XYZ file of C-alpha atoms in Angstrom:
474
model
C 92.327 38.422 -16.248
C 89.854 37.525 -18.993
C 86.531 39.298 -18.945
C 83.817 38.332 -18.239
C 84.782 36.043 -15.374
C 83.034 32.694 -16.089
C 83.892 29.208 -14.826
C 82.464 25.716 -15.020
C 81.456 25.929 -11.347
C 78.880 28.627 -12.168
C 76.631 26.043 -13.875
C 74.057 23.690 -12.235
C 75.283 20.270 -11.001
C 76.576 18.057 -13.779
C 74.204 15.441 -15.232
C 75.133 11.987 -16.490
C 73.590 12.607 -19.909
C 75.274 16.015 -20.368
C 77.869 16.372 -23.229
C 81.396 16.756 -21.785
C 82.268 19.931 -23.755
C 78.926 21.726 -23.380
C 79.886 23.996 -20.485
C 83.241 25.035 -21.982
C 81.643 25.715 -25.368
C 79.080 28.005 -23.701
C 81.842 29.853 -21.776
C 83.956 30.357 -24.908
C 81.089 31.566 -27.055
C 79.725 33.898 -24.380
C 83.200 35.320 -23.647
C 83.772 36.081 -27.339
C 80.437 37.804 -27.537
C 81.104 40.007 -24.470
C 84.689 40.862 -25.655
C 83.419 42.012 -29.045
C 80.797 44.161 -27.377
C 83.467 45.635 -25.046
C 85.726 46.530 -27.976
C 82.891 48.382 -29.657
C 82.208 50.366 -26.494
C 85.929 51.244 -26.070
C 85.894 52.877 -29.506
C 83.165 55.149 -28.235
C 84.602 55.769 -24.779
C 88.237 54.935 -23.829
C 87.277 54.419 -20.150
C 87.366 50.608 -19.709
C 85.153 50.480 -16.575
C 82.495 52.614 -18.207
C 82.607 50.434 -21.327
C 82.215 47.210 -19.272
C 79.263 48.647 -17.389
C 77.528 49.568 -20.642
C 78.011 46.010 -21.949
C 76.555 44.542 -18.732
C 73.625 46.949 -18.895
C 72.967 45.863 -22.460
C 73.221 42.062 -22.088
C 72.822 41.356 -18.365
C 74.658 39.111 -15.919
C 76.901 36.733 -17.929
C 76.547 33.955 -15.291
C 72.726 33.965 -15.587
C 73.026 33.993 -19.381
C 75.387 31.006 -19.256
C 72.997 29.028 -17.028
C 70.058 29.815 -19.328
C 72.020 28.653 -22.379
C 72.899 25.429 -20.550
C 69.232 24.847 -19.598
C 68.075 25.461 -23.183
C 70.600 22.906 -24.422
C 69.521 20.296 -21.805
C 65.754 21.015 -21.743
C 64.717 18.233 -24.142
C 66.697 15.588 -22.269
C 65.423 16.773 -18.869
C 61.753 16.676 -20.002
C 62.196 13.253 -21.588
C 63.590 11.917 -18.342
C 60.696 13.364 -16.335
C 58.106 11.874 -18.703
C 59.739 8.475 -18.438
C 59.749 8.752 -14.658
C 56.012 9.573 -14.632
C 55.160 6.683 -16.960
C 57.165 4.328 -14.786
C 55.275 5.480 -11.683
C 51.876 4.969 -13.371
C 52.870 1.506 -14.538
C 53.998 0.622 -11.038
C 50.620 1.696 -9.597
C 48.751 -0.329 -12.243
C 50.847 -3.384 -11.450
C 50.043 -3.010 -7.756
C 46.310 -2.697 -8.550
C 46.376 -5.841 -10.685
C 48.140 -7.710 -7.909
C 45.528 -6.456 -5.410
C 42.569 -7.584 -7.549
C 44.200 -10.951 -8.111
C 44.637 -11.332 -4.364
C 40.962 -10.498 -3.740
C 39.834 -13.070 -6.320
C 42.071 -15.687 -4.750
C 40.615 -14.940 -1.300
C 37.034 -15.157 -2.601
C 37.769 -18.446 -4.322
C 39.383 -19.762 -1.156
C 36.315 -18.795 0.911
C 33.883 -20.472 -1.504
C 36.016 -23.611 -1.609
C 36.163 -23.656 2.177
C 32.367 -23.443 2.458
C 31.987 -26.208 -0.102
C 34.365 -28.409 1.889
C 32.476 -27.646 5.106
C 29.143 -28.643 3.552
C 30.624 -31.804 2.062
C 32.163 -32.642 5.460
C 28.764 -32.219 7.128
C 27.209 -34.568 4.623
C 30.044 -37.058 5.110
C 29.405 -37.121 8.874
C 25.752 -38.050 8.419
C 24.724 -41.702 8.883
C 25.081 -43.621 5.633
C 21.760 -44.795 4.228
C 21.244 -48.268 2.844
C 21.147 -46.845 -0.639
C 24.333 -44.958 -1.513
C 22.573 -43.167 -4.354
C 20.548 -41.127 -1.843
C 23.678 -39.700 -0.210
C 25.189 -38.937 -3.595
C 22.026 -37.066 -4.525
C 22.224 -34.967 -1.350
C 25.830 -34.033 -2.108
C 24.891 -33.003 -5.640
C 22.029 -30.854 -4.337
C 24.303 -29.147 -1.813
C 26.932 -28.435 -4.478
C 24.244 -27.062 -6.794
C 22.971 -24.772 -4.047
C 26.491 -23.488 -3.352
C 26.987 -22.781 -7.049
C 23.750 -20.771 -7.029
C 24.907 -18.848 -3.982
C 28.210 -18.032 -5.658
C 26.480 -16.983 -8.898
C 23.983 -14.701 -7.146
C 26.535 -13.195 -4.801
C 24.796 -14.527 -1.704
C 28.167 -15.750 -0.335
C 30.013 -12.548 0.502
C 33.315 -11.969 2.190
C 33.804 -9.388 4.888
C 35.099 -6.886 2.314
C 31.874 -7.272 0.275
C 29.560 -6.315 3.158
C 28.416 -2.704 3.359
C 26.405 -0.667 5.842
C 22.620 -0.531 5.316
C 20.684 1.980 7.416
C 17.611 4.231 7.354
C 16.984 7.557 9.059
C 13.390 7.808 10.298
C 11.880 11.257 10.903
C 8.318 12.314 11.683
C 6.130 14.438 9.440
C 6.010 17.098 12.177
C 9.212 19.168 12.556
C 11.291 16.229 11.258
C 11.868 14.876 14.752
C 13.448 11.388 15.095
C 10.885 8.582 14.786
C 11.739 6.235 17.650
C 10.434 2.765 18.446
C 9.569 1.836 14.844
C 10.117 -1.820 13.999
C 11.964 -2.461 10.762
C 12.221 -5.720 8.853
C 14.656 -6.049 5.938
C 14.201 -9.110 3.747
C 16.751 -10.209 1.161
C 15.194 -11.110 -2.179
C 17.179 -13.918 -3.823
C 15.591 -15.655 -6.807
C 15.131 -19.351 -6.214
C 16.605 -19.230 -2.695
C 15.439 -18.381 0.798
C 16.875 -14.956 1.641
C 17.718 -13.897 5.159
C 15.646 -11.525 7.309
C 16.859 -8.853 9.751
C 14.624 -7.190 12.397
C 15.692 -3.890 14.012
C 13.999 -1.172 16.135
C 14.828 2.504 15.528
C 16.867 4.104 18.329
C 16.386 7.454 20.088
C 17.968 9.230 17.107
C 15.521 7.611 14.694
C 18.214 5.453 13.104
C 17.342 2.014 11.798
C 20.717 0.284 11.495
C 20.722 -3.161 9.860
C 24.509 -3.498 10.025
C 26.735 -4.689 7.197
C 24.941 -6.713 4.514
C 25.796 -7.976 1.012
C 24.693 -5.950 -2.005
C 21.490 -6.997 -3.754
C 17.706 -6.630 -3.773
C 15.756 -6.134 -0.542
C 12.227 -5.446 0.703
C 11.614 -3.227 3.737
C 8.643 -3.154 6.101
C 8.202 -0.529 8.813
C 5.702 -0.807 11.649
C 4.863 2.086 13.971
C 4.442 1.448 17.723
C 0.647 1.659 17.222
C 0.659 -0.814 14.287
C 0.672 1.431 11.201
C 2.729 -0.133 8.387
C 4.733 0.944 5.337
C 6.523 -1.188 2.762
C 9.181 -0.717 0.083
C 9.674 -3.691 -2.211
C 12.222 -2.422 -4.711
C 15.291 -1.519 -2.671
C 18.624 -2.328 -4.291
C 22.031 -1.745 -2.753
C 25.102 -1.213 -4.953
C 28.346 -3.170 -4.466
C 31.093 -1.054 -2.948
C 28.754 1.586 -1.477
C 27.023 1.999 1.849
C 23.221 2.429 1.601
C 21.305 5.090 3.524
C 17.801 6.494 3.030
C 15.592 8.943 4.929
C 11.934 7.955 5.440
C 9.232 10.301 6.733
C 6.962 8.527 9.245
C 3.686 9.509 10.945
C 4.195 11.373 14.218
C 1.225 9.770 15.997
C -1.487 7.203 15.466
C -4.535 8.160 13.372
C -6.967 10.471 15.154
C -10.518 9.286 15.833
C -13.083 11.201 13.726
C -16.866 10.920 13.297
C -18.496 9.665 10.098
C -22.068 9.128 8.927
C -23.753 7.391 5.978
C -26.187 8.375 3.239
C -27.374 5.669 0.817
C -29.253 6.622 -2.337
C -31.870 3.931 -2.962
C -34.381 3.317 -5.724
C -38.136 3.568 -5.151
C -38.672 -0.215 -5.145
C -36.450 -0.573 -2.076
C -37.751 2.395 -0.056
C -39.476 0.101 2.420
C -38.033 -0.178 5.935
C -37.589 -3.917 5.419
C -34.675 -3.354 3.020
C -31.280 -2.668 4.569
C -27.821 -2.105 3.144
C -24.952 -4.144 4.565
C -21.707 -2.246 3.859
C -18.571 -4.307 4.537
C -15.370 -2.217 4.444
C -13.226 -5.249 5.191
C -11.685 -7.661 2.741
C -12.405 -11.373 2.817
C -9.872 -13.366 0.831
C -9.864 -17.027 -0.085
C -6.628 -18.692 0.952
C -6.599 -21.840 -1.167
C -3.466 -23.371 0.330
C -4.891 -22.939 3.833
C -8.393 -23.823 2.625
C -10.028 -21.077 4.604
C -11.313 -17.516 4.411
C -9.477 -14.668 6.127
C -10.795 -11.167 6.733
C -8.723 -7.976 6.793
C -9.867 -4.503 7.787
C -7.669 -1.444 7.467
C -7.383 2.185 6.435
C -4.583 4.060 4.735
C -3.196 7.585 4.765
C -0.546 9.505 2.834
C 2.656 10.666 4.539
C 4.882 12.622 2.123
C 3.141 10.914 -0.847
C 3.812 7.462 0.612
C 1.014 5.108 1.705
C 0.870 3.898 5.313
C -1.596 1.144 6.193
C -3.363 0.998 9.556
C -4.614 -2.524 10.227
C -7.620 -2.584 12.572
C -9.510 -5.316 14.381
C -11.054 -7.832 11.992
C -14.434 -7.688 13.764
C -14.969 -4.012 12.862
C -15.882 -2.090 9.719
C -19.288 -3.682 8.931
C -22.423 -1.513 9.099
C -26.138 -2.135 8.595
C -27.650 1.033 7.078
C -31.337 1.914 6.883
C -33.388 4.891 5.762
C -32.405 8.498 6.499
C -28.818 7.549 7.329
C -29.626 5.595 10.498
C -27.254 2.669 10.949
C -25.638 0.356 13.449
C -22.300 -1.505 13.461
C -22.764 -5.256 13.139
C -21.302 -7.112 16.158
C -18.985 -9.439 14.229
C -17.322 -12.371 15.982
C -13.699 -12.082 17.123
C -12.661 -13.993 13.991
C -14.514 -11.530 11.739
C -17.527 -13.755 11.016
C -21.112 -12.573 10.424
C -23.469 -13.319 13.357
C -27.173 -14.078 13.160
C -29.252 -11.023 14.108
C -32.839 -10.534 15.135
C -35.135 -9.140 12.434
C -35.842 -6.138 14.686
C -32.108 -5.360 15.069
C -32.118 -1.620 15.966
C -30.504 1.051 13.796
C -29.947 3.753 16.402
C -26.804 5.629 15.334
C -26.181 8.567 13.026
C -22.402 8.785 13.546
C -19.553 6.530 14.598
C -15.916 7.301 15.389
C -13.203 5.588 13.366
C -9.481 6.307 12.821
C -8.762 8.982 10.232
C -7.705 7.830 6.783
C -8.992 6.531 3.474
C -11.241 3.469 3.404
C -12.190 1.211 0.511
C -15.628 -0.361 0.032
C -15.173 -3.776 -1.633
C -18.783 -4.957 -1.459
C -22.256 -3.862 -0.329
C -25.307 -6.118 -0.053
C -29.029 -5.360 -0.154
C -30.552 -7.478 2.643
C -34.154 -8.033 3.704
C -34.772 -7.682 7.469
C -36.339 -11.128 7.569
C -33.021 -12.618 6.429
C -30.983 -11.186 9.325
C -31.727 -14.224 11.487
C -29.617 -16.374 9.166
C -26.934 -13.863 8.267
C -24.157 -16.289 9.264
C -24.772 -18.222 6.034
C -22.733 -15.496 4.329
C -19.620 -16.691 6.143
C -19.340 -19.553 3.640
C -21.467 -18.469 0.677
C -20.835 -14.997 -0.592
C -19.530 -13.043 -3.546
C -15.773 -12.574 -3.113
C -14.647 -9.393 -4.915
C -10.926 -9.999 -4.394
C -8.761 -12.398 -6.365
C -7.331 -15.212 -4.291
C -4.005 -15.102 -6.167
C -1.308 -14.291 -3.601
C 1.708 -14.733 -5.910
C 2.542 -11.019 -5.790
C 2.989 -11.096 -2.003
C 6.460 -11.457 -0.500
C 6.850 -14.260 2.011
C 7.845 -12.784 5.363
C 6.040 -9.447 4.881
C 2.502 -8.451 5.834
C -0.360 -8.881 3.366
C -0.243 -5.299 2.180
C -0.107 -3.910 -1.348
C 1.085 -0.252 -1.355
C 0.030 0.551 -4.930
C -3.202 2.454 -4.374
C -5.366 -0.692 -4.601
C -5.575 -1.890 -1.025
C -5.359 -5.696 -1.029
C -5.873 -5.687 -4.798
C -9.393 -4.166 -4.721
C -10.163 -2.690 -8.134
C -13.963 -2.410 -8.030
C -16.890 -2.023 -5.651
C -19.392 -4.863 -6.016
C -23.113 -4.317 -5.418
C -25.275 -7.407 -4.827
C -28.961 -6.489 -5.290
C -30.874 -8.085 -3.712
C -29.021 -10.719 -1.721
C -31.054 -13.914 -1.215
C -29.438 -16.036 1.454
C -32.201 -18.355 2.593
C -33.437 -20.401 -0.334
C -30.175 -20.976 -2.243
C -27.302 -23.160 -1.149
C -24.770 -22.130 -2.266
C -25.935 -18.672 -3.250
C -26.932 -18.288 -6.880
C -27.545 -14.830 -8.237
C -28.894 -14.101 -11.674
C -27.375 -11.860 -14.314
C -27.938 -8.240 -13.391
C -28.094 -8.866 -9.654
C -24.355 -8.160 -9.375
C -22.886 -4.897 -10.626
C -19.231 -3.916 -10.593
C -18.514 -0.220 -10.131
C -15.237 1.682 -10.114
C -13.766 1.191 -6.670
C -15.308 3.579 -4.144
C -13.067 5.256 -1.586
C -14.235 7.232 1.436
C -12.121 9.592 3.536
C -12.433 10.214 7.262
C -10.717 13.567 7.792
C -10.335 15.515 11.061
C -12.415 18.674 11.245
C -14.614 17.735 8.257
C -18.294 16.800 7.905
C -17.654 13.182 6.982
C -20.937 11.988 5.478
C -20.210 9.063 3.170
C -22.727 8.969 0.314
C -23.161 5.595 -1.389
C -24.988 5.533 -4.739
C -25.067 2.156 -6.446
C -28.214 2.564 -8.531
C -26.711 4.636 -11.327
C -26.179 1.758 -13.759
C -24.656 4.111 -16.335
C -21.389 4.039 -14.390
C -21.482 0.301 -13.736
C -18.424 -1.163 -15.377
C -19.480 -4.795 -15.787
C -22.640 -6.869 -15.696
C -21.518 -10.397 -14.945
C -22.959 -13.356 -16.778
C -24.093 -16.441 -14.856
C -20.927 -18.374 -15.850
C -18.654 -15.541 -14.732
C -20.472 -15.334 -11.422
C -20.113 -19.045 -10.796
C -16.382 -18.879 -11.630
C -15.634 -16.022 -9.243
C -18.014 -16.163 -6.306
C -17.722 -19.705 -4.952
C -15.630 -21.035 -2.111
C -16.442 -24.633 -1.367
């Protein structure tokens, strides 16, 4: 029998692209090689078994060698086939993805067309007016609105809606903030966005459900009325939106404050009083009326929370040596008429903790207190009446460090309210100072010192024309 013993069956399974004579060529060449090596060994040692063993020790198992030679010969073809298989698989996946995107676009187009047909059908069912041009105009307006909705992404399919939620925790031990009211308002340019109201659950979660991607404004309101706003939220298409917000653990604590007013020598007499109004009176032109707001603010994790208080509070009449008395404003926040001998019998008053802003302070003669209500219509208004920066649907609150847009403290000295209708003040009687803030902090000696006679820090002296342009509401 020929040695070594090799057969075609010792090779891997036959491949379609394998040359027909490859296996036999490998067997013949390997057999010749082993026979030559055996002959050389027989010249050294006539024992045939010993010679064969030496050849095997030198070259190894002939079957393994034959398989390796076959693999080396077929390696290029095998790798080429594998690469082609991989490319084919990738192309198949890409084709499926293209088909999927095309299907999504077709579904979106079908949904938009369906909504357009529904709106047109509604218009068609309406009673026909005597003038057909009016109905045609309504149809055109509806179609224009639908085109705007499609362009802005306001019409969203179920697959385009994504979860929007907030996790509310308190600033003490990060416990869940429960019972907070949340309002999420969609901001769509040129259109009326929708509004969603939710209350945080026992786990502090504020879940607004699935909503379309876009720009939103958020307002939070604590159970005791404290508010916080975010006006620049933007959700990303294809992603759920979640954000953690740190909230106050309890309502502001009541703390005591007192006043100290530095006055010049000419106004040292007991007949001169300071009227400090910590509220904001804004002119609402569209409503043709004046509204008053009174609030404080505090920082929670570097975010501003506003605590709106009753509009008939926050006005004090201050005399010498820090004696003062709160003015009993009407329920609508209007100035009442007071008796000239109105007593100033307090040195402290308790108010909620936080930072307060002083928009305006007046120097008033005691004899003028009996007609103080004139100021309800004729007064210097330190706040711009432009409300264009406010978002419809949210509270009148500006969380940018300038509460209600107050950028200066105005000092009117002296205020003459009896002989001028409307009030006319001369140049120099109104000074604008950098806005003055006062903090009511727990455990502190909260004496608020007001000094409005240092004219070196006065920012502006208004001319008569500027005063007339800014102070009137008629």
